[in-house]
Amino acid sequence: AVVTSPTRTTAHLPHMHYDAVTSISVLHHLELAQVLPRLAETLRPGGLLIAVALPKIDLPRDAIIEALSVVGHRLLGAAFRLEQTLTGRRRYAYESSVHVMPMRDAVLTTRQVRAQAAGVLPDVQVRRLPFWRYELRWRRPR
């Protein structure tokens, strides 16, 4: 486990120990220049680092994917409400702790993440995803 704050990351992470490291909605809370090298060094040769996080919106560049995400979000919300009405079951529920969790808005656009990550991880791939996310994917050379 990694203990994190927006400005530092502390934990013992074994060198070249893992075949894969994954991260979901964490990177935008951290300093990429600090955390990416630490995660990369934990991977064995051929190991995969894959992360999904929130980007800062980059208009007008992201206008089409933002519009599609808003429409998709509304459609999925309507479908979930209809399902709940018809079945009486809720698909999801919030934990009570969700309102007290520390939050940090994304400060980097996907383009900025790509540029910063490329400075640390050769041949990194960063792509914008719908529903307000980006994916960072990197394989440690063999």
C-alpha positions as a Python dict, from the first residue, in 0.01 Angstrom:
ca = {
    (1, 'A'): (0, 0, 0),
    (2, 'V'): (112, 354, -71),
    (3, 'V'): (34, 632, 174),
    (4, 'T'): (-18, 951, -20),
    (5, 'S'): (-87, 1319, 11),
    (6, 'P'): (-103, 1580, -265),
    (7, 'T'): (262, 1671, -206),
    (8, 'R'): (435, 1350, -100),
    (9, 'T'): (422, 976, -132),
    (10, 'T'): (564, 751, 138),
    (11, 'A'): (587, 375, 157),
    (12, 'H'): (837, 103, 97),
    (13, 'L'): (786, -25, -256),
    (14, 'P'): (1009, -318, -353),
    (15, 'H'): (1236, -262, -653),
    (16, 'M'): (1147, -464, -968),
    (17, 'H'): (895, -674, -777),
    (18, 'Y'): (562, -645, -962),
    (19, 'D'): (436, -763, -1300),
    (20, 'A'): (170, -491, -1302),
    (21, 'V'): (81, -177, -1111),
    (22, 'T'): (-266, -27, -1147),
    (23, 'S'): (-415, 298, -1026),
    (24, 'I'): (-771, 424, -1045),
    (25, 'S'): (-851, 790, -980),
    (26, 'V'): (-535, 857, -781),
    (27, 'L'): (-274, 1023, -1005),
    (28, 'H'): (-454, 1358, -1020),
    (29, 'H'): (-407, 1383, -642),
    (30, 'L'): (-28, 1343, -668),
    (31, 'E'): (276, 1507, -822),
    (32, 'L'): (348, 1303, -1138),
    (33, 'A'): (719, 1384, -1137),
    (34, 'Q'): (748, 1220, -793),
    (35, 'V'): (514, 924, -821),
    (36, 'L'): (572, 794, -1176),
    (37, 'P'): (942, 710, -1127),
    (38, 'R'): (861, 533, -799),
    (39, 'L'): (588, 325, -958),
    (40, 'A'): (803, 249, -1264),
    (41, 'E'): (1093, 118, -1055),
    (42, 'T'): (865, -135, -884),
    (43, 'L'): (797, -311, -1215),
    (44, 'R'): (988, -613, -1339),
    (45, 'P'): (1116, -599, -1698),
    (46, 'G'): (810, -619, -1923),
    (47, 'G'): (585, -510, -1635),
    (48, 'L'): (283, -288, -1704),
    (49, 'L'): (186, 38, -1535),
    (50, 'I'): (-169, 141, -1611),
    (51, 'A'): (-358, 425, -1450),
    (52, 'V'): (-690, 597, -1502),
    (53, 'A'): (-730, 945, -1354),
    (54, 'L'): (-912, 1273, -1398),
    (55, 'P'): (-778, 1540, -1633),
    (56, 'K'): (-837, 1911, -1617),
    (57, 'I'): (-1072, 1994, -1905),
    (58, 'D'): (-887, 2137, -2204),
    (59, 'L'): (-1133, 2344, -2411),
    (60, 'P'): (-1178, 2371, -2701),
    (61, 'R'): (-961, 2060, -2761),
    (62, 'D'): (-1184, 1837, -2542),
    (63, 'A'): (-1518, 1987, -2651),
    (64, 'I'): (-1643, 1685, -2847),
    (65, 'I'): (-1554, 1424, -2585),
    (66, 'E'): (-1695, 1650, -2311),
    (67, 'A'): (-2026, 1683, -2497),
    (68, 'L'): (-2043, 1306, -2558),
    (69, 'S'): (-1965, 1242, -2190),
    (70, 'V'): (-2243, 1473, -2072),
    (71, 'V'): (-2497, 1309, -2304),
    (72, 'G'): (-2378, 959, -2209),
    (73, 'H'): (-2390, 1045, -1839),
    (74, 'R'): (-2750, 1168, -1870),
    (75, 'L'): (-2855, 859, -2067),
    (76, 'L'): (-2694, 619, -1821),
    (77, 'G'): (-2849, 808, -1528),
    (78, 'A'): (-3194, 779, -1686),
    (79, 'A'): (-3141, 407, -1755),
    (80, 'F'): (-3032, 343, -1395),
    (81, 'R'): (-3333, 534, -1257),
    (82, 'L'): (-3566, 336, -1483),
    (83, 'E'): (-3407, 9, -1374),
    (84, 'Q'): (-3446, 109, -1008),
    (85, 'T'): (-3811, 200, -1063),
    (86, 'L'): (-3884, -129, -1240),
    (87, 'T'): (-3689, -361, -1011),
    (88, 'G'): (-3683, -173, -680),
    (89, 'R'): (-3307, -239, -655),
    (90, 'R'): (-3033, 22, -649),
    (91, 'R'): (-2735, -42, -870),
    (92, 'Y'): (-2499, 159, -651),
    (93, 'A'): (-2488, 337, -317),
    (94, 'Y'): (-2252, 590, -165),
    (95, 'E'): (-2062, 509, 151),
    (96, 'S'): (-2108, 761, 430),
    (97, 'S'): (-1734, 841, 417),
    (98, 'V'): (-1752, 975, 60),
    (99, 'H'): (-1828, 1326, 186),
    (100, 'V'): (-1528, 1343, 420),
    (101, 'M'): (-1263, 1204, 185),
    (102, 'P'): (-991, 1454, 90),
    (103, 'M'): (-1044, 1577, -265),
    (104, 'R'): (-823, 1753, -514),
    (105, 'D'): (-939, 1878, -850),
    (106, 'A'): (-730, 1781, -1148),
    (107, 'V'): (-467, 2044, -1228),
    (108, 'L'): (-322, 1891, -1547),
    (109, 'T'): (-487, 1846, -1884),
    (110, 'T'): (-437, 1516, -2068),
    (111, 'R'): (-187, 1694, -2291),
    (112, 'Q'): (10, 1814, -1986),
    (113, 'V'): (2, 1467, -1830),
    (114, 'R'): (133, 1322, -2157),
    (115, 'A'): (419, 1575, -2168),
    (116, 'Q'): (518, 1523, -1803),
    (117, 'A'): (493, 1144, -1821),
    (118, 'A'): (699, 1132, -2143),
    (119, 'G'): (980, 1306, -1956),
    (120, 'V'): (989, 1019, -1705),
    (121, 'L'): (864, 712, -1891),
    (122, 'P'): (994, 652, -2244),
    (123, 'D'): (722, 548, -2490),
    (124, 'V'): (440, 616, -2242),
    (125, 'Q'): (91, 629, -2390),
    (126, 'V'): (-164, 873, -2252),
    (127, 'R'): (-509, 900, -2406),
    (128, 'R'): (-826, 1087, -2319),
    (129, 'L'): (-1124, 873, -2228),
    (130, 'P'): (-1493, 961, -2206),
    (131, 'F'): (-1657, 1032, -1871),
    (132, 'W'): (-1386, 1268, -1750),
    (133, 'R'): (-1088, 1032, -1740),
    (134, 'Y'): (-755, 970, -1906),
    (135, 'E'): (-554, 648, -1931),
    (136, 'L'): (-179, 629, -1881),
    (137, 'R'): (-16, 307, -1999),
    (138, 'W'): (354, 217, -1988),
    (139, 'R'): (546, -108, -2018),
    (140, 'R'): (891, -133, -1862),
    (141, 'P'): (1143, -237, -2128),
    (142, 'R'): (1268, -597, -2110),
}
